[in-house]
């Protein structure tokens, strides 16, 4: 409980300091909005449920991976990471605080596409699955962001460059712009290694659209990715944090 309280203190600190940082706003809000506007322009051949599933999935992905990658290099750059290291907080608790703050940011911004879904009267046929898949995916993508933040650099722009190299290909292979059912076999194979694919599939199901994988597989794969990424993040940061100061 002591470590959890320290994690929650870190959450409050992150929410105050990092939510309004330029890279967080750009990569978390503006980029998915521009992507979506460019995608829907002139596309009358796709059902509205597919478009809303894509917007929701992109929003969750970009917002959850906009906060967590930059916290660690900023802390190191401002020399506040040393204070965190010498305090009685474990590496896992430190990362948990960063992940929770990232998840909260993601869930708050995802209210925007949810409001749009309600405004356009797109029916959410399975409300529990809709919110459950978004919650698990937010945690998963936040852990992915912590993995991106693991390299031993104190320059946030270096981490953001690395994050961009990972995030943009993931978006294009995950069934957001090209429906999974329209992909060739090699495309399906590549899409299967992306956690965003399973979020998109689960959200399409919850909005009453076509879904390629069984629903249970979508949820289980998101959980598996979450566990793997969280373990990798803790191990990498345990090795690299002492070398960042």
PDB file of C-alpha atoms in Angstrom:
ATOM      1  CA  UNK A   1       0.000   0.000   0.000  1.00  0.00           C
ATOM      2  CA  UNK A   2       2.921   2.321   0.695  1.00  0.00           C
ATOM      3  CA  UNK A   3       4.272   1.888  -2.839  1.00  0.00           C
ATOM      4  CA  UNK A   4       0.772   2.377  -4.270  1.00  0.00           C
ATOM      5  CA  UNK A   5       0.388   5.664  -2.387  1.00  0.00           C
ATOM      6  CA  UNK A   6       3.729   6.805  -3.802  1.00  0.00           C
ATOM      7  CA  UNK A   7       2.547   5.839  -7.287  1.00  0.00           C
ATOM      8  CA  UNK A   8      -0.599   7.940  -6.837  1.00  0.00           C
ATOM      9  CA  UNK A   9       1.528  10.878  -5.727  1.00  0.00           C
ATOM     10  CA  UNK A  10       3.537  10.518  -8.927  1.00  0.00           C
ATOM     11  CA  UNK A  11       0.248  10.414 -10.874  1.00  0.00           C
ATOM     12  CA  UNK A  12      -0.839  13.759  -9.422  1.00  0.00           C
ATOM     13  CA  UNK A  13       2.546  15.287 -10.208  1.00  0.00           C
ATOM     14  CA  UNK A  14       2.476  14.013 -13.799  1.00  0.00           C
ATOM     15  CA  UNK A  15      -1.062  15.288 -14.401  1.00  0.00           C
ATOM     16  CA  UNK A  16      -0.105  18.779 -13.294  1.00  0.00           C
ATOM     17  CA  UNK A  17       3.201  18.988 -15.151  1.00  0.00           C
ATOM     18  CA  UNK A  18       2.928  16.948 -18.340  1.00  0.00           C
ATOM     19  CA  UNK A  19      -0.658  17.035 -19.631  1.00  0.00           C
ATOM     20  CA  UNK A  20      -0.234  20.432 -21.285  1.00  0.00           C
ATOM     21  CA  UNK A  21       3.231  19.843 -22.731  1.00  0.00           C
ATOM     22  CA  UNK A  22       3.503  20.560 -26.464  1.00  0.00           C
ATOM     23  CA  UNK A  23       4.432  17.029 -27.616  1.00  0.00           C
ATOM     24  CA  UNK A  24       1.580  15.553 -25.581  1.00  0.00           C
ATOM     25  CA  UNK A  25      -0.975  17.862 -27.195  1.00  0.00           C
ATOM     26  CA  UNK A  26       0.435  17.369 -30.707  1.00  0.00           C
ATOM     27  CA  UNK A  27       0.872  13.587 -30.633  1.00  0.00           C
ATOM     28  CA  UNK A  28      -2.100  12.896 -28.374  1.00  0.00           C
ATOM     29  CA  UNK A  29      -4.821  15.100 -29.838  1.00  0.00           C
ATOM     30  CA  UNK A  30      -3.914  16.908 -33.055  1.00  0.00           C
ATOM     31  CA  UNK A  31      -2.328  14.048 -35.012  1.00  0.00           C
ATOM     32  CA  UNK A  32      -5.220  11.547 -34.623  1.00  0.00           C
ATOM     33  CA  UNK A  33      -7.674  14.349 -35.444  1.00  0.00           C
ATOM     34  CA  UNK A  34      -5.810  15.272 -38.650  1.00  0.00           C
ATOM     35  CA  UNK A  35      -5.412  11.607 -39.582  1.00  0.00           C
ATOM     36  CA  UNK A  36      -9.125  11.040 -39.200  1.00  0.00           C
ATOM     37  CA  UNK A  37     -10.128  14.141 -41.181  1.00  0.00           C
ATOM     38  CA  UNK A  38      -7.773  13.164 -44.006  1.00  0.00           C
ATOM     39  CA  UNK A  39      -9.117   9.618 -43.964  1.00  0.00           C
ATOM     40  CA  UNK A  40     -12.844  10.401 -44.082  1.00  0.00           C
ATOM     41  CA  UNK A  41     -12.575  13.068 -46.803  1.00  0.00           C
ATOM     42  CA  UNK A  42     -14.373  11.682 -49.827  1.00  0.00           C
ATOM     43  CA  UNK A  43     -14.772   8.210 -48.280  1.00  0.00           C
ATOM     44  CA  UNK A  44     -18.466   7.446 -48.637  1.00  0.00           C
ATOM     45  CA  UNK A  45     -17.837   3.744 -49.258  1.00  0.00           C
ATOM     46  CA  UNK A  46     -17.177   2.884 -45.609  1.00  0.00           C
ATOM     47  CA  UNK A  47     -19.872   2.489 -42.929  1.00  0.00           C
ATOM     48  CA  UNK A  48     -20.042   5.075 -40.187  1.00  0.00           C
ATOM     49  CA  UNK A  49     -19.465   2.415 -37.519  1.00  0.00           C
ATOM     50  CA  UNK A  50     -16.104   1.550 -39.126  1.00  0.00           C
ATOM     51  CA  UNK A  51     -15.050   5.206 -39.215  1.00  0.00           C
ATOM     52  CA  UNK A  52     -16.010   5.750 -35.576  1.00  0.00           C
ATOM     53  CA  UNK A  53     -14.212   2.562 -34.539  1.00  0.00           C
ATOM     54  CA  UNK A  54     -11.093   3.830 -36.306  1.00  0.00           C
ATOM     55  CA  UNK A  55     -11.305   7.270 -34.695  1.00  0.00           C
ATOM     56  CA  UNK A  56     -11.814   5.766 -31.239  1.00  0.00           C
ATOM     57  CA  UNK A  57      -8.954   3.291 -31.622  1.00  0.00           C
ATOM     58  CA  UNK A  58      -6.574   5.950 -32.977  1.00  0.00           C
ATOM     59  CA  UNK A  59      -7.466   8.296 -30.139  1.00  0.00           C
ATOM     60  CA  UNK A  60      -6.814   5.664 -27.488  1.00  0.00           C
ATOM     61  CA  UNK A  61      -3.524   4.668 -29.122  1.00  0.00           C
ATOM     62  CA  UNK A  62      -2.098   8.133 -29.669  1.00  0.00           C
ATOM     63  CA  UNK A  63      -3.200   9.584 -26.338  1.00  0.00           C
ATOM     64  CA  UNK A  64      -1.958   6.623 -24.289  1.00  0.00           C
ATOM     65  CA  UNK A  65       1.428   6.757 -26.036  1.00  0.00           C
ATOM     66  CA  UNK A  66       1.822  10.533 -25.858  1.00  0.00           C
ATOM     67  CA  UNK A  67       2.376  10.972 -22.110  1.00  0.00           C
ATOM     68  CA  UNK A  68       4.300   7.905 -20.951  1.00  0.00           C
ATOM     69  CA  UNK A  69       7.240   8.119 -23.415  1.00  0.00           C
ATOM     70  CA  UNK A  70       8.236  11.666 -22.486  1.00  0.00           C
ATOM     71  CA  UNK A  71       8.004  11.669 -18.694  1.00  0.00           C
ATOM     72  CA  UNK A  72      11.248   9.811 -18.017  1.00  0.00           C
ATOM     73  CA  UNK A  73      13.522  11.858 -20.330  1.00  0.00           C
ATOM     74  CA  UNK A  74      11.983  15.093 -19.061  1.00  0.00           C
ATOM     75  CA  UNK A  75      12.584  14.015 -15.457  1.00  0.00           C
ATOM     76  CA  UNK A  76      16.198  13.189 -16.310  1.00  0.00           C
ATOM     77  CA  UNK A  77      16.680  16.451 -18.200  1.00  0.00           C
ATOM     78  CA  UNK A  78      15.316  18.538 -15.305  1.00  0.00           C
ATOM     79  CA  UNK A  79      17.431  16.571 -12.779  1.00  0.00           C
ATOM     80  CA  UNK A  80      14.333  15.510 -10.851  1.00  0.00           C
ATOM     81  CA  UNK A  81      14.878  11.834 -11.654  1.00  0.00           C
ATOM     82  CA  UNK A  82      17.673  11.716  -9.059  1.00  0.00           C
ATOM     83  CA  UNK A  83      15.242  12.790  -6.357  1.00  0.00           C
ATOM     84  CA  UNK A  84      12.804  10.061  -7.378  1.00  0.00           C
ATOM     85  CA  UNK A  85      15.549   7.416  -7.370  1.00  0.00           C
ATOM     86  CA  UNK A  86      16.750   8.230  -3.839  1.00  0.00           C
ATOM     87  CA  UNK A  87      13.194   8.349  -2.499  1.00  0.00           C
ATOM     88  CA  UNK A  88      11.664   5.142  -1.087  1.00  0.00           C
ATOM     89  CA  UNK A  89       9.847   4.241  -4.285  1.00  0.00           C
ATOM     90  CA  UNK A  90      10.498   1.114  -6.336  1.00  0.00           C
ATOM     91  CA  UNK A  91      11.030   1.183 -10.087  1.00  0.00           C
ATOM     92  CA  UNK A  92       7.758  -0.685 -10.587  1.00  0.00           C
ATOM     93  CA  UNK A  93       5.873   1.878  -8.471  1.00  0.00           C
ATOM     94  CA  UNK A  94       7.520   4.741 -10.347  1.00  0.00           C
ATOM     95  CA  UNK A  95       6.487   3.270 -13.699  1.00  0.00           C
ATOM     96  CA  UNK A  96       3.009   2.482 -12.389  1.00  0.00           C
ATOM     97  CA  UNK A  97       2.521   6.154 -11.581  1.00  0.00           C
ATOM     98  CA  UNK A  98       3.549   7.119 -15.108  1.00  0.00           C
ATOM     99  CA  UNK A  99       1.279   4.465 -16.636  1.00  0.00           C
ATOM    100  CA  UNK A 100      -1.758   5.474 -14.559  1.00  0.00           C
ATOM    101  CA  UNK A 101      -1.351   9.146 -15.467  1.00  0.00           C
ATOM    102  CA  UNK A 102      -1.085   8.145 -19.130  1.00  0.00           C
ATOM    103  CA  UNK A 103      -4.202   5.966 -18.883  1.00  0.00           C
ATOM    104  CA  UNK A 104      -6.208   8.771 -17.267  1.00  0.00           C
ATOM    105  CA  UNK A 105      -5.194  11.183 -20.038  1.00  0.00           C
ATOM    106  CA  UNK A 106      -6.169   8.615 -22.652  1.00  0.00           C
ATOM    107  CA  UNK A 107      -9.574   7.951 -21.127  1.00  0.00           C
ATOM    108  CA  UNK A 108     -10.334  11.660 -20.772  1.00  0.00           C
ATOM    109  CA  UNK A 109      -9.525  12.455 -24.414  1.00  0.00           C
ATOM    110  CA  UNK A 110     -11.406   9.359 -25.609  1.00  0.00           C
ATOM    111  CA  UNK A 111     -14.574  11.037 -24.328  1.00  0.00           C
ATOM    112  CA  UNK A 112     -14.371  13.191 -27.483  1.00  0.00           C
ATOM    113  CA  UNK A 113     -14.948  10.364 -30.005  1.00  0.00           C
ATOM    114  CA  UNK A 114     -17.506   8.886 -27.603  1.00  0.00           C
ATOM    115  CA  UNK A 115     -19.436  12.174 -27.715  1.00  0.00           C
ATOM    116  CA  UNK A 116     -19.167  12.143 -31.516  1.00  0.00           C
ATOM    117  CA  UNK A 117     -20.505   8.577 -31.605  1.00  0.00           C
ATOM    118  CA  UNK A 118     -23.504   9.647 -29.548  1.00  0.00           C
ATOM    119  CA  UNK A 119     -24.027  12.783 -31.646  1.00  0.00           C
ATOM    120  CA  UNK A 120     -24.014  10.791 -34.896  1.00  0.00           C
ATOM    121  CA  UNK A 121     -26.338   8.219 -33.301  1.00  0.00           C
ATOM    122  CA  UNK A 122     -23.987   5.312 -33.900  1.00  0.00           C
ATOM    123  CA  UNK A 123     -25.329   2.473 -31.761  1.00  0.00           C
ATOM    124  CA  UNK A 124     -23.018   0.868 -29.213  1.00  0.00           C
ATOM    125  CA  UNK A 125     -24.434  -2.638 -29.257  1.00  0.00           C
ATOM    126  CA  UNK A 126     -22.178  -3.951 -26.466  1.00  0.00           C
ATOM    127  CA  UNK A 127     -21.399  -1.194 -23.963  1.00  0.00           C
ATOM    128  CA  UNK A 128     -19.384  -3.339 -21.474  1.00  0.00           C
ATOM    129  CA  UNK A 129     -17.065  -4.628 -24.228  1.00  0.00           C
ATOM    130  CA  UNK A 130     -16.673  -1.117 -25.650  1.00  0.00           C
ATOM    131  CA  UNK A 131     -15.423   0.330 -22.366  1.00  0.00           C
ATOM    132  CA  UNK A 132     -13.528  -2.782 -21.253  1.00  0.00           C
ATOM    133  CA  UNK A 133     -11.523  -2.986 -24.475  1.00  0.00           C
ATOM    134  CA  UNK A 134     -10.698   0.736 -24.304  1.00  0.00           C
ATOM    135  CA  UNK A 135      -9.553   0.450 -20.681  1.00  0.00           C
ATOM    136  CA  UNK A 136      -7.316  -2.581 -21.293  1.00  0.00           C
ATOM    137  CA  UNK A 137      -5.931  -1.032 -24.466  1.00  0.00           C
ATOM    138  CA  UNK A 138      -5.156   2.237 -22.653  1.00  0.00           C
ATOM    139  CA  UNK A 139      -3.096   0.314 -20.108  1.00  0.00           C
ATOM    140  CA  UNK A 140      -1.436  -1.725 -22.852  1.00  0.00           C
ATOM    141  CA  UNK A 141      -0.477   1.317 -24.938  1.00  0.00           C
ATOM    142  CA  UNK A 142       0.728   3.196 -21.862  1.00  0.00           C
ATOM    143  CA  UNK A 143       3.061   0.285 -21.109  1.00  0.00           C
ATOM    144  CA  UNK A 144       4.209   0.430 -24.728  1.00  0.00           C
ATOM    145  CA  UNK A 145       4.996   4.090 -24.172  1.00  0.00           C
ATOM    146  CA  UNK A 146       7.116   3.196 -21.153  1.00  0.00           C
ATOM    147  CA  UNK A 147       9.065   0.730 -23.301  1.00  0.00           C
ATOM    148  CA  UNK A 148       9.662   3.536 -25.814  1.00  0.00           C
ATOM    149  CA  UNK A 149      11.003   5.714 -22.985  1.00  0.00           C
ATOM    150  CA  UNK A 150      13.587   3.116 -21.915  1.00  0.00           C
ATOM    151  CA  UNK A 151      16.596   4.246 -24.044  1.00  0.00           C
ATOM    152  CA  UNK A 152      19.209   6.088 -21.989  1.00  0.00           C
ATOM    153  CA  UNK A 153      18.681   9.584 -23.359  1.00  0.00           C
ATOM    154  CA  UNK A 154      17.712  12.749 -21.513  1.00  0.00           C
ATOM    155  CA  UNK A 155      16.464  14.503 -24.648  1.00  0.00           C
ATOM    156  CA  UNK A 156      12.658  14.187 -25.046  1.00  0.00           C
ATOM    157  CA  UNK A 157      12.826  14.852 -28.796  1.00  0.00           C
ATOM    158  CA  UNK A 158      14.962  11.727 -29.265  1.00  0.00           C
ATOM    159  CA  UNK A 159      12.317   9.619 -27.550  1.00  0.00           C
ATOM    160  CA  UNK A 160       9.530  11.256 -29.559  1.00  0.00           C
ATOM    161  CA  UNK A 161      11.401  10.467 -32.791  1.00  0.00           C
ATOM    162  CA  UNK A 162      11.714   6.823 -31.740  1.00  0.00           C
ATOM    163  CA  UNK A 163       8.051   6.761 -30.717  1.00  0.00           C
ATOM    164  CA  UNK A 164       7.003   8.137 -34.106  1.00  0.00           C
ATOM    165  CA  UNK A 165       8.995   5.451 -35.897  1.00  0.00           C
ATOM    166  CA  UNK A 166       7.002   2.855 -33.966  1.00  0.00           C
ATOM    167  CA  UNK A 167       3.549   4.414 -33.736  1.00  0.00           C
ATOM    168  CA  UNK A 168       2.888   5.431 -37.339  1.00  0.00           C
ATOM    169  CA  UNK A 169       3.644   1.998 -38.875  1.00  0.00           C
ATOM    170  CA  UNK A 170       1.517   0.368 -36.159  1.00  0.00           C
ATOM    171  CA  UNK A 171      -1.452   2.555 -37.095  1.00  0.00           C
ATOM    172  CA  UNK A 172      -1.222   1.659 -40.776  1.00  0.00           C
ATOM    173  CA  UNK A 173      -0.991  -2.114 -40.219  1.00  0.00           C
ATOM    174  CA  UNK A 174      -3.794  -2.401 -37.668  1.00  0.00           C
ATOM    175  CA  UNK A 175      -6.951  -2.357 -39.760  1.00  0.00           C
ATOM    176  CA  UNK A 176      -7.794   1.296 -39.152  1.00  0.00           C
ATOM    177  CA  UNK A 177      -7.348   2.607 -42.693  1.00  0.00           C
ATOM    178  CA  UNK A 178      -7.680  -0.734 -44.498  1.00  0.00           C
ATOM    179  CA  UNK A 179     -10.280  -3.140 -43.059  1.00  0.00           C
ATOM    180  CA  UNK A 180      -8.761  -6.388 -41.809  1.00  0.00           C
ATOM    181  CA  UNK A 181     -11.050  -8.439 -44.040  1.00  0.00           C
ATOM    182  CA  UNK A 182      -9.635  -6.660 -47.107  1.00  0.00           C
ATOM    183  CA  UNK A 183      -6.001  -7.424 -46.269  1.00  0.00           C
ATOM    184  CA  UNK A 184      -3.963 -10.069 -48.097  1.00  0.00           C
ATOM    185  CA  UNK A 185      -2.638 -13.031 -46.045  1.00  0.00           C
ATOM    186  CA  UNK A 186       0.737 -11.352 -45.437  1.00  0.00           C
ATOM    187  CA  UNK A 187      -1.090  -8.234 -44.240  1.00  0.00           C
ATOM    188  CA  UNK A 188      -3.135 -10.276 -41.781  1.00  0.00           C
ATOM    189  CA  UNK A 189       0.066 -11.834 -40.451  1.00  0.00           C
ATOM    190  CA  UNK A 190       1.638  -8.433 -39.848  1.00  0.00           C
ATOM    191  CA  UNK A 191      -1.572  -7.051 -38.325  1.00  0.00           C
ATOM    192  CA  UNK A 192      -1.733  -9.936 -35.852  1.00  0.00           C
ATOM    193  CA  UNK A 193       1.415  -8.714 -34.057  1.00  0.00           C
ATOM    194  CA  UNK A 194      -0.109  -5.296 -33.325  1.00  0.00           C
ATOM    195  CA  UNK A 195      -2.175  -4.790 -30.149  1.00  0.00           C
ATOM    196  CA  UNK A 196      -3.997  -1.941 -31.904  1.00  0.00           C
ATOM    197  CA  UNK A 197      -5.470  -4.516 -34.325  1.00  0.00           C
ATOM    198  CA  UNK A 198      -7.297  -6.251 -31.475  1.00  0.00           C
ATOM    199  CA  UNK A 199      -8.612  -2.989 -30.039  1.00  0.00           C
ATOM    200  CA  UNK A 200      -9.940  -1.976 -33.458  1.00  0.00           C
ATOM    201  CA  UNK A 201     -11.574  -5.384 -33.864  1.00  0.00           C
ATOM    202  CA  UNK A 202     -13.196  -5.251 -30.410  1.00  0.00           C
ATOM    203  CA  UNK A 203     -14.486  -1.702 -30.931  1.00  0.00           C
ATOM    204  CA  UNK A 204     -15.916  -2.633 -34.333  1.00  0.00           C
ATOM    205  CA  UNK A 205     -17.721  -5.522 -32.654  1.00  0.00           C
ATOM    206  CA  UNK A 206     -19.107  -3.279 -29.909  1.00  0.00           C
ATOM    207  CA  UNK A 207     -20.391  -0.832 -32.547  1.00  0.00           C
ATOM    208  CA  UNK A 208     -22.205  -3.613 -34.384  1.00  0.00           C
ATOM    209  CA  UNK A 209     -19.749  -3.871 -37.270  1.00  0.00           C
ATOM    210  CA  UNK A 210     -17.765  -6.738 -38.770  1.00  0.00           C
ATOM    211  CA  UNK A 211     -15.060  -8.234 -36.531  1.00  0.00           C
ATOM    212  CA  UNK A 212     -12.382 -10.576 -37.837  1.00  0.00           C
ATOM    213  CA  UNK A 213     -11.251 -12.298 -34.644  1.00  0.00           C
ATOM    214  CA  UNK A 214     -13.358 -13.914 -31.906  1.00  0.00           C
ATOM    215  CA  UNK A 215     -14.155 -11.344 -29.222  1.00  0.00           C
ATOM    216  CA  UNK A 216     -12.486 -13.431 -26.503  1.00  0.00           C
ATOM    217  CA  UNK A 217      -9.297 -13.493 -28.579  1.00  0.00           C
ATOM    218  CA  UNK A 218      -9.310  -9.680 -28.854  1.00  0.00           C
ATOM    219  CA  UNK A 219      -9.509  -9.251 -25.081  1.00  0.00           C
ATOM    220  CA  UNK A 220      -7.020 -12.012 -24.298  1.00  0.00           C
ATOM    221  CA  UNK A 221      -4.472 -10.687 -26.792  1.00  0.00           C
ATOM    222  CA  UNK A 222      -4.738  -7.190 -25.336  1.00  0.00           C
ATOM    223  CA  UNK A 223      -4.117  -8.647 -21.873  1.00  0.00           C
ATOM    224  CA  UNK A 224      -1.143 -10.679 -23.124  1.00  0.00           C
ATOM    225  CA  UNK A 225       0.413  -7.635 -24.789  1.00  0.00           C
ATOM    226  CA  UNK A 226      -0.162  -5.640 -21.587  1.00  0.00           C
ATOM    227  CA  UNK A 227       1.616  -8.203 -19.422  1.00  0.00           C
ATOM    228  CA  UNK A 228       4.543  -8.574 -21.828  1.00  0.00           C
ATOM    229  CA  UNK A 229       5.040  -4.839 -22.300  1.00  0.00           C
ATOM    230  CA  UNK A 230       4.792  -4.101 -18.564  1.00  0.00           C
ATOM    231  CA  UNK A 231       7.403  -6.748 -17.698  1.00  0.00           C
ATOM    232  CA  UNK A 232       9.717  -5.509 -20.457  1.00  0.00           C
ATOM    233  CA  UNK A 233       9.282  -1.886 -19.325  1.00  0.00           C
ATOM    234  CA  UNK A 234      10.133  -2.657 -15.690  1.00  0.00           C
ATOM    235  CA  UNK A 235      13.227  -4.654 -16.636  1.00  0.00           C
ATOM    236  CA  UNK A 236      14.542  -2.091 -19.105  1.00  0.00           C
ATOM    237  CA  UNK A 237      14.035   0.843 -16.766  1.00  0.00           C
ATOM    238  CA  UNK A 238      15.531  -1.045 -13.822  1.00  0.00           C
ATOM    239  CA  UNK A 239      18.718  -1.369 -15.877  1.00  0.00           C
ATOM    240  CA  UNK A 240      18.717   2.076 -17.458  1.00  0.00           C
ATOM    241  CA  UNK A 241      17.428   4.497 -14.806  1.00  0.00           C
ATOM    242  CA  UNK A 242      20.679   4.530 -12.762  1.00  0.00           C
ATOM    243  CA  UNK A 243      22.605   5.305 -15.969  1.00  0.00           C
ATOM    244  CA  UNK A 244      20.426   8.291 -16.891  1.00  0.00           C
ATOM    245  CA  UNK A 245      21.592  10.491 -14.041  1.00  0.00           C
TER     246      UNK A 245
END
